[in-house]
PDB file of N, CA, C and O in Angstrom:
ATOM      1  N   MET A   1      13.471  13.342  72.358  1.00 90.00           N
ATOM      2  CA  MET A   1      13.436  14.125  73.588  1.00 90.00           C
ATOM      3  C   MET A   1      12.892  15.517  73.299  1.00 90.00           C
ATOM      4  O   MET A   1      13.111  16.075  72.237  1.00 90.00           O
ATOM      5  N   LEU A   2      12.220  16.059  74.275  1.00 96.00           N
ATOM      6  CA  LEU A   2      11.705  17.423  74.162  1.00 96.00           C
ATOM      7  C   LEU A   2      12.846  18.421  74.312  1.00 96.00           C
ATOM      8  O   LEU A   2      13.729  18.243  75.144  1.00 96.00           O
ATOM      9  N   ASN A   3      12.802  19.469  73.519  1.00 97.00           N
ATOM     10  CA  ASN A   3      13.731  20.591  73.646  1.00 97.00           C
ATOM     11  C   ASN A   3      12.933  21.804  74.084  1.00 97.00           C
ATOM     12  O   ASN A   3      11.970  22.199  73.407  1.00 97.00           O
ATOM     13  N   LEU A   4      13.324  22.383  75.204  1.00 97.00           N
ATOM     14  CA  LEU A   4      12.652  23.555  75.742  1.00 97.00           C
ATOM     15  C   LEU A   4      13.584  24.750  75.582  1.00 97.00           C
ATOM     16  O   LEU A   4      14.657  24.797  76.183  1.00 97.00           O
ATOM     17  N   TYR A   5      13.174  25.693  74.753  1.00 97.00           N
ATOM     18  CA  TYR A   5      13.967  26.892  74.483  1.00 97.00           C
ATOM     19  C   TYR A   5      13.547  27.965  75.479  1.00 97.00           C
ATOM     20  O   TYR A   5      12.359  28.321  75.566  1.00 97.00           O
ATOM     21  N   THR A   6      14.525  28.447  76.256  1.00 97.00           N
ATOM     22  CA  THR A   6      14.244  29.361  77.360  1.00 97.00           C
ATOM     23  C   THR A   6      15.194  30.549  77.357  1.00 97.00           C
ATOM     24  O   THR A   6      16.182  30.570  76.635  1.00 97.00           O
ATOM     25  N   LYS A   7      14.874  31.507  78.197  1.00 96.00           N
ATOM     26  CA  LYS A   7      15.800  32.605  78.486  1.00 96.00           C
ATOM     27  C   LYS A   7      15.795  32.832  79.986  1.00 96.00           C
ATOM     28  O   LYS A   7      14.823  32.503  80.672  1.00 96.00           O
ATOM     29  N   PRO A   8      16.886  33.391  80.509  1.00 95.00           N
ATOM     30  CA  PRO A   8      16.991  33.608  81.956  1.00 95.00           C
ATOM     31  C   PRO A   8      15.908  34.553  82.480  1.00 95.00           C
ATOM     32  O   PRO A   8      15.438  35.435  81.769  1.00 95.00           O
ATOM     33  N   LYS A   9      15.526  34.331  83.700  1.00 95.00           N
ATOM     34  CA  LYS A   9      14.574  35.184  84.419  1.00 95.00           C
ATOM     35  C   LYS A   9      13.208  35.270  83.741  1.00 95.00           C
ATOM     36  O   LYS A   9      12.488  36.247  83.909  1.00 95.00           O
ATOM     37  N   CYS A  10      12.865  34.256  82.978  1.00 97.00           N
ATOM     38  CA  CYS A  10      11.578  34.218  82.277  1.00 97.00           C
ATOM     39  C   CYS A  10      10.560  33.471  83.139  1.00 97.00           C
ATOM     40  O   CYS A  10      10.712  32.274  83.389  1.00 97.00           O
ATOM     41  N   PHE A  11       9.555  34.183  83.601  1.00 98.00           N
ATOM     42  CA  PHE A  11       8.512  33.591  84.441  1.00 98.00           C
ATOM     43  C   PHE A  11       7.833  32.423  83.745  1.00 98.00           C
ATOM     44  O   PHE A  11       7.626  31.365  84.338  1.00 98.00           O
ATOM     45  N   TYR A  12       7.463  32.592  82.484  1.00 98.00           N
ATOM     46  CA  TYR A  12       6.748  31.548  81.751  1.00 98.00           C
ATOM     47  C   TYR A  12       7.631  30.332  81.514  1.00 98.00           C
ATOM     48  O   TYR A  12       7.137  29.198  81.511  1.00 98.00           O
ATOM     49  N   CYS A  13       8.919  30.553  81.326  1.00 98.00           N
ATOM     50  CA  CYS A  13       9.864  29.434  81.182  1.00 98.00           C
ATOM     51  C   CYS A  13       9.901  28.612  82.459  1.00 98.00           C
ATOM     52  O   CYS A  13       9.842  27.378  82.427  1.00 98.00           O
ATOM     53  N   LYS A  14       9.992  29.296  83.591  1.00 98.00           N
ATOM     54  CA  LYS A  14      10.020  28.608  84.882  1.00 98.00           C
ATOM     55  C   LYS A  14       8.734  27.828  85.111  1.00 98.00           C
ATOM     56  O   LYS A  14       8.764  26.693  85.604  1.00 98.00           O
ATOM     57  N   GLN A  15       7.613  28.417  84.748  1.00 98.00           N
ATOM     58  CA  GLN A  15       6.328  27.746  84.937  1.00 98.00           C
ATOM     59  C   GLN A  15       6.218  26.492  84.075  1.00 98.00           C
ATOM     60  O   GLN A  15       5.762  25.455  84.546  1.00 98.00           O
ATOM     61  N   LEU A  16       6.648  26.578  82.813  1.00 98.00           N
ATOM     62  CA  LEU A  16       6.560  25.422  81.938  1.00 98.00           C
ATOM     63  C   LEU A  16       7.514  24.319  82.396  1.00 98.00           C
ATOM     64  O   LEU A  16       7.162  23.136  82.350  1.00 98.00           O
ATOM     65  N   LYS A  17       8.684  24.688  82.882  1.00 98.00           N
ATOM     66  CA  LYS A  17       9.617  23.676  83.412  1.00 98.00           C
ATOM     67  C   LYS A  17       8.973  22.935  84.585  1.00 98.00           C
ATOM     68  O   LYS A  17       9.067  21.710  84.676  1.00 98.00           O
ATOM     69  N   LYS A  18       8.292  23.668  85.475  1.00 98.00           N
ATOM     70  CA  LYS A  18       7.608  23.046  86.606  1.00 98.00           C
ATOM     71  C   LYS A  18       6.524  22.088  86.119  1.00 98.00           C
ATOM     72  O   LYS A  18       6.390  20.980  86.634  1.00 98.00           O
ATOM     73  N   GLN A  19       5.751  22.536  85.147  1.00 98.00           N
ATOM     74  CA  GLN A  19       4.665  21.708  84.628  1.00 98.00           C
ATOM     75  C   GLN A  19       5.202  20.436  83.979  1.00 98.00           C
ATOM     76  O   GLN A  19       4.669  19.356  84.213  1.00 98.00           O
ATOM     77  N   LEU A  20       6.248  20.558  83.164  1.00 98.00           N
ATOM     78  CA  LEU A  20       6.813  19.381  82.502  1.00 98.00           C
ATOM     79  C   LEU A  20       7.305  18.365  83.523  1.00 98.00           C
ATOM     80  O   LEU A  20       7.093  17.159  83.367  1.00 98.00           O
ATOM     81  N   LYS A  21       7.936  18.833  84.579  1.00 98.00           N
ATOM     82  CA  LYS A  21       8.401  17.926  85.633  1.00 98.00           C
ATOM     83  C   LYS A  21       7.212  17.267  86.339  1.00 98.00           C
ATOM     84  O   LYS A  21       7.217  16.066  86.593  1.00 98.00           O
ATOM     85  N   LEU A  22       6.200  18.057  86.643  1.00 98.00           N
ATOM     86  CA  LEU A  22       5.000  17.544  87.290  1.00 98.00           C
ATOM     87  C   LEU A  22       4.319  16.482  86.422  1.00 98.00           C
ATOM     88  O   LEU A  22       3.828  15.469  86.932  1.00 98.00           O
ATOM     89  N   TRP A  23       4.301  16.693  85.117  1.00 98.00           N
ATOM     90  CA  TRP A  23       3.670  15.765  84.182  1.00 98.00           C
ATOM     91  C   TRP A  23       4.557  14.558  83.873  1.00 98.00           C
ATOM     92  O   TRP A  23       4.149  13.652  83.162  1.00 98.00           O
ATOM     93  N   GLY A  24       5.799  14.579  84.352  1.00 97.00           N
ATOM     94  CA  GLY A  24       6.692  13.442  84.156  1.00 97.00           C
ATOM     95  C   GLY A  24       7.476  13.456  82.855  1.00 97.00           C
ATOM     96  O   GLY A  24       7.959  12.413  82.421  1.00 97.00           O
ATOM     97  N   TYR A  25       7.625  14.604  82.254  1.00 98.00           N
ATOM     98  CA  TYR A  25       8.367  14.717  81.001  1.00 98.00           C
ATOM     99  C   TYR A  25       9.797  15.173  81.246  1.00 98.00           C
ATOM    100  O   TYR A  25      10.034  16.160  81.945  1.00 98.00           O
ATOM    101  N   ALA A  26      10.734  14.451  80.630  1.00 97.00           N
ATOM    102  CA  ALA A  26      12.129  14.895  80.626  1.00 97.00           C
ATOM    103  C   ALA A  26      12.300  15.838  79.438  1.00 97.00           C
ATOM    104  O   ALA A  26      11.602  15.706  78.428  1.00 97.00           O
ATOM    105  N   TYR A  27      13.198  16.778  79.577  1.00 98.00           N
ATOM    106  CA  TYR A  27      13.426  17.722  78.483  1.00 98.00           C
ATOM    107  C   TYR A  27      14.869  18.184  78.508  1.00 98.00           C
ATOM    108  O   TYR A  27      15.555  18.111  79.530  1.00 98.00           O
ATOM    109  N   ASN A  28      15.304  18.662  77.371  1.00 96.00           N
ATOM    110  CA  ASN A  28      16.622  19.259  77.223  1.00 96.00           C
ATOM    111  C   ASN A  28      16.413  20.770  77.155  1.00 96.00           C
ATOM    112  O   ASN A  28      15.693  21.249  76.276  1.00 96.00           O
ATOM    113  N   GLU A  29      16.986  21.497  78.097  1.00 97.00           N
ATOM    114  CA  GLU A  29      16.829  22.956  78.097  1.00 97.00           C
ATOM    115  C   GLU A  29      17.894  23.592  77.209  1.00 97.00           C
ATOM    116  O   GLU A  29      19.083  23.334  77.360  1.00 97.00           O
ATOM    117  N   VAL A  30      17.436  24.429  76.290  1.00 97.00           N
ATOM    118  CA  VAL A  30      18.325  25.174  75.406  1.00 97.00           C
ATOM    119  C   VAL A  30      18.133  26.645  75.774  1.00 97.00           C
ATOM    120  O   VAL A  30      17.128  27.260  75.417  1.00 97.00           O
ATOM    121  N   ASN A  31      19.097  27.191  76.524  1.00 96.00           N
ATOM    122  CA  ASN A  31      18.958  28.537  77.087  1.00 96.00           C
ATOM    123  C   ASN A  31      19.641  29.577  76.209  1.00 96.00           C
ATOM    124  O   ASN A  31      20.755  29.387  75.744  1.00 96.00           O
ATOM    125  N   LEU A  32      18.962  30.694  76.018  1.00 95.00           N
ATOM    126  CA  LEU A  32      19.445  31.782  75.170  1.00 95.00           C
ATOM    127  C   LEU A  32      20.822  32.282  75.576  1.00 95.00           C
ATOM    128  O   LEU A  32      21.662  32.559  74.722  1.00 95.00           O
ATOM    129  N   ASP A  33      21.095  32.383  76.866  1.00 95.00           N
ATOM    130  CA  ASP A  33      22.373  32.936  77.333  1.00 95.00           C
ATOM    131  C   ASP A  33      23.537  31.963  77.226  1.00 95.00           C
ATOM    132  O   ASP A  33      24.686  32.389  77.172  1.00 95.00           O
ATOM    133  N   THR A  34      23.251  30.669  77.192  1.00 95.00           N
ATOM    134  CA  THR A  34      24.357  29.708  77.240  1.00 95.00           C
ATOM    135  C   THR A  34      24.484  28.823  76.006  1.00 95.00           C
ATOM    136  O   THR A  34      25.469  28.097  75.884  1.00 95.00           O
ATOM    137  N   ASP A  35      23.517  28.882  75.098  1.00 94.00           N
ATOM    138  CA  ASP A  35      23.555  27.996  73.943  1.00 94.00           C
ATOM    139  C   ASP A  35      23.205  28.758  72.664  1.00 94.00           C
ATOM    140  O   ASP A  35      22.071  29.213  72.498  1.00 94.00           O
ATOM    141  N   PRO A  36      24.166  28.896  71.746  1.00 90.00           N
ATOM    142  CA  PRO A  36      23.919  29.646  70.509  1.00 90.00           C
ATOM    143  C   PRO A  36      22.824  29.031  69.637  1.00 90.00           C
ATOM    144  O   PRO A  36      22.218  29.715  68.822  1.00 90.00           O
ATOM    145  N   ARG A  37      22.518  27.743  69.843  1.00 88.00           N
ATOM    146  CA  ARG A  37      21.447  27.111  69.064  1.00 88.00           C
ATOM    147  C   ARG A  37      20.087  27.729  69.371  1.00 88.00           C
ATOM    148  O   ARG A  37      19.177  27.703  68.540  1.00 88.00           O
ATOM    149  N   CYS A  38      19.932  28.300  70.540  1.00 94.00           N
ATOM    150  CA  CYS A  38      18.659  28.867  70.947  1.00 94.00           C
ATOM    151  C   CYS A  38      18.279  30.038  70.055  1.00 94.00           C
ATOM    152  O   CYS A  38      17.188  30.075  69.488  1.00 94.00           O
ATOM    153  N   ASP A  39      19.154  30.992  69.908  1.00 92.00           N
ATOM    154  CA  ASP A  39      18.869  32.173  69.090  1.00 92.00           C
ATOM    155  C   ASP A  39      18.645  31.761  67.636  1.00 92.00           C
ATOM    156  O   ASP A  39      17.725  32.249  66.975  1.00 92.00           O
ATOM    157  N   GLU A  40      19.454  30.851  67.152  1.00 91.00           N
ATOM    158  CA  GLU A  40      19.328  30.351  65.782  1.00 91.00           C
ATOM    159  C   GLU A  40      17.954  29.708  65.569  1.00 91.00           C
ATOM    160  O   GLU A  40      17.274  29.963  64.571  1.00 91.00           O
ATOM    161  N   HIS A  41      17.553  28.879  66.508  1.00 92.00           N
ATOM    162  CA  HIS A  41      16.254  28.205  66.423  1.00 92.00           C
ATOM    163  C   HIS A  41      15.108  29.218  66.432  1.00 92.00           C
ATOM    164  O   HIS A  41      14.162  29.101  65.643  1.00 92.00           O
ATOM    165  N   MET A  42      15.170  30.171  67.332  1.00 94.00           N
ATOM    166  CA  MET A  42      14.098  31.159  67.461  1.00 94.00           C
ATOM    167  C   MET A  42      13.941  31.964  66.169  1.00 94.00           C
ATOM    168  O   MET A  42      12.823  32.165  65.691  1.00 94.00           O
ATOM    169  N   MET A  43      15.049  32.399  65.609  1.00 94.00           N
ATOM    170  CA  MET A  43      14.993  33.180  64.371  1.00 94.00           C
ATOM    171  C   MET A  43      14.493  32.323  63.206  1.00 94.00           C
ATOM    172  O   MET A  43      13.652  32.764  62.424  1.00 94.00           O
ATOM    173  N   LYS A  44      15.007  31.120  63.088  1.00 95.00           N
ATOM    174  CA  LYS A  44      14.639  30.212  61.992  1.00 95.00           C
ATOM    175  C   LYS A  44      13.136  29.928  61.976  1.00 95.00           C
ATOM    176  O   LYS A  44      12.529  29.823  60.919  1.00 95.00           O
ATOM    177  N   ASN A  45      12.546  29.811  63.159  1.00 95.00           N
ATOM    178  CA  ASN A  45      11.132  29.464  63.264  1.00 95.00           C
ATOM    179  C   ASN A  45      10.209  30.654  63.499  1.00 95.00           C
ATOM    180  O   ASN A  45       9.009  30.476  63.696  1.00 95.00           O
ATOM    181  N   GLY A  46      10.769  31.854  63.494  1.00 95.00           N
ATOM    182  CA  GLY A  46       9.958  33.063  63.610  1.00 95.00           C
ATOM    183  C   GLY A  46       9.367  33.313  64.985  1.00 95.00           C
ATOM    184  O   GLY A  46       8.394  34.046  65.121  1.00 95.00           O
ATOM    185  N   HIS A  47       9.956  32.733  66.014  1.00 94.00           N
ATOM    186  CA  HIS A  47       9.460  32.940  67.380  1.00 94.00           C
ATOM    187  C   HIS A  47      10.031  34.232  67.962  1.00 94.00           C
ATOM    188  O   HIS A  47      11.187  34.557  67.756  1.00 94.00           O
ATOM    189  N   THR A  48       9.202  34.929  68.709  1.00 94.00           N
ATOM    190  CA  THR A  48       9.653  36.152  69.370  1.00 94.00           C
ATOM    191  C   THR A  48       9.440  36.095  70.882  1.00 94.00           C
ATOM    192  O   THR A  48       9.807  37.031  71.580  1.00 94.00           O
ATOM    193  N   THR A  49       8.820  35.022  71.358  1.00 95.00           N
ATOM    194  CA  THR A  49       8.560  34.895  72.788  1.00 95.00           C
ATOM    195  C   THR A  49       9.077  33.562  73.313  1.00 95.00           C
ATOM    196  O   THR A  49       9.248  32.609  72.558  1.00 95.00           O
ATOM    197  N   PHE A  50       9.304  33.527  74.608  1.00 97.00           N
ATOM    198  CA  PHE A  50       9.762  32.326  75.299  1.00 97.00           C
ATOM    199  C   PHE A  50       8.702  31.900  76.290  1.00 97.00           C
ATOM    200  O   PHE A  50       7.963  32.742  76.778  1.00 97.00           O
ATOM    201  N   PRO A  51       8.641  30.620  76.590  1.00 98.00           N
ATOM    202  CA  PRO A  51       9.418  29.490  76.108  1.00 98.00           C
ATOM    203  C   PRO A  51       8.848  28.948  74.802  1.00 98.00           C
ATOM    204  O   PRO A  51       7.728  29.312  74.409  1.00 98.00           O
ATOM    205  N   GLN A  52       9.601  28.046  74.185  1.00 98.00           N
ATOM    206  CA  GLN A  52       9.142  27.291  73.025  1.00 98.00           C
ATOM    207  C   GLN A  52       9.482  25.829  73.278  1.00 98.00           C
ATOM    208  O   GLN A  52      10.574  25.526  73.744  1.00 98.00           O
ATOM    209  N   LEU A  53       8.554  24.946  72.963  1.00 98.00           N
ATOM    210  CA  LEU A  53       8.718  23.526  73.245  1.00 98.00           C
ATOM    211  C   LEU A  53       8.619  22.730  71.945  1.00 98.00           C
ATOM    212  O   LEU A  53       7.623  22.825  71.231  1.00 98.00           O
ATOM    213  N   TYR A  54       9.672  21.969  71.674  1.00 97.00           N
ATOM    214  CA  TYR A  54       9.750  21.197  70.434  1.00 97.00           C
ATOM    215  C   TYR A  54      10.067  19.743  70.699  1.00 97.00           C
ATOM    216  O   TYR A  54      10.808  19.419  71.626  1.00 97.00           O
ATOM    217  N   TRP A  55       9.531  18.870  69.858  1.00 97.00           N
ATOM    218  CA  TRP A  55       9.919  17.471  69.779  1.00 97.00           C
ATOM    219  C   TRP A  55      10.586  17.337  68.426  1.00 97.00           C
ATOM    220  O   TRP A  55       9.933  17.528  67.399  1.00 97.00           O
ATOM    221  N   SER A  56      11.884  17.086  68.429  1.00 91.00           N
ATOM    222  CA  SER A  56      12.664  17.058  67.186  1.00 91.00           C
ATOM    223  C   SER A  56      12.470  18.406  66.496  1.00 91.00           C
ATOM    224  O   SER A  56      12.811  19.417  67.069  1.00 91.00           O
ATOM    225  N   ASN A  57      11.884  18.433  65.322  1.00 90.00           N
ATOM    226  CA  ASN A  57      11.662  19.699  64.608  1.00 90.00           C
ATOM    227  C   ASN A  57      10.202  20.125  64.626  1.00 90.00           C
ATOM    228  O   ASN A  57       9.798  20.980  63.847  1.00 90.00           O
ATOM    229  N   THR A  58       9.413  19.530  65.495  1.00 96.00           N
ATOM    230  CA  THR A  58       7.980  19.807  65.547  1.00 96.00           C
ATOM    231  C   THR A  58       7.628  20.637  66.775  1.00 96.00           C
ATOM    232  O   THR A  58       7.960  20.264  67.899  1.00 96.00           O
ATOM    233  N   ASP A  59       6.945  21.745  66.537  1.00 97.00           N
ATOM    234  CA  ASP A  59       6.464  22.606  67.612  1.00 97.00           C
ATOM    235  C   ASP A  59       5.299  21.901  68.297  1.00 97.00           C
ATOM    236  O   ASP A  59       4.240  21.727  67.699  1.00 97.00           O
ATOM    237  N   VAL A  60       5.486  21.469  69.529  1.00 97.00           N
ATOM    238  CA  VAL A  60       4.413  20.796  70.258  1.00 97.00           C
ATOM    239  C   VAL A  60       3.734  21.713  71.266  1.00 97.00           C
ATOM    240  O   VAL A  60       2.769  21.326  71.918  1.00 97.00           O
ATOM    241  N   GLN A  61       4.212  22.923  71.374  1.00 97.00           N
ATOM    242  CA  GLN A  61       3.562  23.917  72.224  1.00 97.00           C
ATOM    243  C   GLN A  61       2.447  24.585  71.436  1.00 97.00           C
ATOM    244  O   GLN A  61       1.347  24.742  71.944  1.00 97.00           O
ATOM    245  N   CYS A  62       2.737  24.999  70.222  1.00 94.00           N
ATOM    246  CA  CYS A  62       1.738  25.564  69.296  1.00 94.00           C
ATOM    247  C   CYS A  62       0.915  26.688  69.917  1.00 94.00           C
ATOM    248  O   CYS A  62      -0.310  26.643  69.911  1.00 94.00           O
ATOM    249  N   GLY A  63       1.541  27.675  70.459  1.00 93.00           N
ATOM    250  CA  GLY A  63       0.817  28.791  71.060  1.00 93.00           C
ATOM    251  C   GLY A  63       1.399  29.154  72.414  1.00 93.00           C
ATOM    252  O   GLY A  63       2.550  28.873  72.716  1.00 93.00           O
ATOM    253  N   HIS A  64       0.582  29.763  73.222  1.00 94.00           N
ATOM    254  CA  HIS A  64       1.020  30.213  74.541  1.00 94.00           C
ATOM    255  C   HIS A  64       1.269  29.035  75.472  1.00 94.00           C
ATOM    256  O   HIS A  64       0.464  28.100  75.534  1.00 94.00           O
ATOM    257  N   SER A  65       2.364  29.103  76.195  1.00 96.00           N
ATOM    258  CA  SER A  65       2.704  28.015  77.116  1.00 96.00           C
ATOM    259  C   SER A  65       1.661  27.861  78.225  1.00 96.00           C
ATOM    260  O   SER A  65       1.460  26.771  78.751  1.00 96.00           O
ATOM    261  N   THR A  66       0.972  28.933  78.567  1.00 96.00           N
ATOM    262  CA  THR A  66      -0.031  28.877  79.629  1.00 96.00           C
ATOM    263  C   THR A  66      -1.272  28.092  79.208  1.00 96.00           C
ATOM    264  O   THR A  66      -2.067  27.692  80.054  1.00 96.00           O
ATOM    265  N   GLU A  67      -1.442  27.860  77.910  1.00 96.00           N
ATOM    266  CA  GLU A  67      -2.603  27.126  77.409  1.00 96.00           C
ATOM    267  C   GLU A  67      -2.312  25.639  77.208  1.00 96.00           C
ATOM    268  O   GLU A  67      -3.213  24.870  76.890  1.00 96.00           O
ATOM    269  N   LEU A  68      -1.059  25.239  77.395  1.00 97.00           N
ATOM    270  CA  LEU A  68      -0.670  23.852  77.190  1.00 97.00           C
ATOM    271  C   LEU A  68      -1.085  23.006  78.391  1.00 97.00           C
ATOM    272  O   LEU A  68      -0.807  23.358  79.529  1.00 97.00           O
ATOM    273  N   THR A  69      -1.759  21.904  78.113  1.00 97.00           N
ATOM    274  CA  THR A  69      -2.155  20.966  79.164  1.00 97.00           C
ATOM    275  C   THR A  69      -1.428  19.650  78.927  1.00 97.00           C
ATOM    276  O   THR A  69      -0.913  19.399  77.837  1.00 97.00           O
ATOM    277  N   LYS A  70      -1.413  18.794  79.919  1.00 98.00           N
ATOM    278  CA  LYS A  70      -0.781  17.485  79.776  1.00 98.00           C
ATOM    279  C   LYS A  70      -1.468  16.682  78.681  1.00 98.00           C
ATOM    280  O   LYS A  70      -0.813  16.051  77.858  1.00 98.00           O
ATOM    281  N   GLU A  71      -2.778  16.727  78.649  1.00 97.00           N
ATOM    282  CA  GLU A  71      -3.536  15.979  77.652  1.00 97.00           C
ATOM    283  C   GLU A  71      -3.209  16.463  76.236  1.00 97.00           C
ATOM    284  O   GLU A  71      -3.036  15.667  75.316  1.00 97.00           O
ATOM    285  N   LEU A  72      -3.129  17.761  76.075  1.00 97.00           N
ATOM    286  CA  LEU A  72      -2.808  18.339  74.768  1.00 97.00           C
ATOM    287  C   LEU A  72      -1.386  17.965  74.348  1.00 97.00           C
ATOM    288  O   LEU A  72      -1.148  17.588  73.195  1.00 97.00           O
ATOM    289  N   LEU A  73      -0.454  18.026  75.275  1.00 98.00           N
ATOM    290  CA  LEU A  73       0.920  17.657  74.975  1.00 98.00           C
ATOM    291  C   LEU A  73       1.008  16.171  74.639  1.00 98.00           C
ATOM    292  O   LEU A  73       1.676  15.793  73.666  1.00 98.00           O
ATOM    293  N   ASP A  74       0.331  15.333  75.406  1.00 97.00           N
ATOM    294  CA  ASP A  74       0.303  13.886  75.118  1.00 97.00           C
ATOM    295  C   ASP A  74      -0.196  13.651  73.693  1.00 97.00           C
ATOM    296  O   ASP A  74       0.379  12.855  72.943  1.00 97.00           O
ATOM    297  N   GLU A  75      -1.253  14.324  73.321  1.00 97.00           N
ATOM    298  CA  GLU A  75      -1.859  14.172  71.991  1.00 97.00           C
ATOM    299  C   GLU A  75      -0.878  14.610  70.892  1.00 97.00           C
ATOM    300  O   GLU A  75      -0.720  13.922  69.887  1.00 97.00           O
ATOM    301  N   ARG A  76      -0.245  15.735  71.092  1.00 97.00           N
ATOM    302  CA  ARG A  76       0.679  16.249  70.080  1.00 97.00           C
ATOM    303  C   ARG A  76       1.921  15.364  69.952  1.00 97.00           C
ATOM    304  O   ARG A  76       2.419  15.162  68.849  1.00 97.00           O
ATOM    305  N   LEU A  77       2.394  14.838  71.063  1.00 97.00           N
ATOM    306  CA  LEU A  77       3.553  13.957  71.002  1.00 97.00           C
ATOM    307  C   LEU A  77       3.195  12.638  70.334  1.00 97.00           C
ATOM    308  O   LEU A  77       4.002  12.077  69.579  1.00 97.00           O
ATOM    309  N   ALA A  78       2.005  12.135  70.576  1.00 96.00           N
ATOM    310  CA  ALA A  78       1.575  10.887  69.931  1.00 96.00           C
ATOM    311  C   ALA A  78       1.506  11.064  68.416  1.00 96.00           C
ATOM    312  O   ALA A  78       1.839  10.161  67.661  1.00 96.00           O
ATOM    313  N   ALA A  79       1.104  12.247  67.983  1.00 95.00           N
ATOM    314  CA  ALA A  79       1.015  12.533  66.546  1.00 95.00           C
ATOM    315  C   ALA A  79       2.407  12.610  65.890  1.00 95.00           C
ATOM    316  O   ALA A  79       2.528  12.409  64.688  1.00 95.00           O
ATOM    317  N   CYS A  80       3.435  12.858  66.680  1.00 93.00           N
ATOM    318  CA  CYS A  80       4.803  12.952  66.162  1.00 93.00           C
ATOM    319  C   CYS A  80       5.414  11.585  65.943  1.00 93.00           C
ATOM    320  O   CYS A  80       6.456  11.469  65.306  1.00 93.00           O
ATOM    321  N   GLN A  81       4.834  10.545  66.484  1.00 81.00           N
ATOM    322  CA  GLN A  81       5.455   9.229  66.447  1.00 81.00           C
ATOM    323  C   GLN A  81       4.923   8.346  65.382  1.00 81.00           C
ATOM    324  O   GLN A  81       4.165   8.412  64.647  1.00 81.00           O
TER     325      GLN A  81
END
């Protein structure tokens, strides 16, 4: 399952959630304010911006969320399997 690391009131987080739903992807939201795993994950992987999208331990966003397309995500997820 996809894990989407988010923070409250984040415009880009909201946009990526909309896109994932539109593309038909289910995801588990890990929110900074409600889940201590979020901060731990962000620090461990050197991320300083939100959102971040992972499949297991693999970064499938690989850059800015605004540059992610369904085709690119499909390709990256296929490579994880």
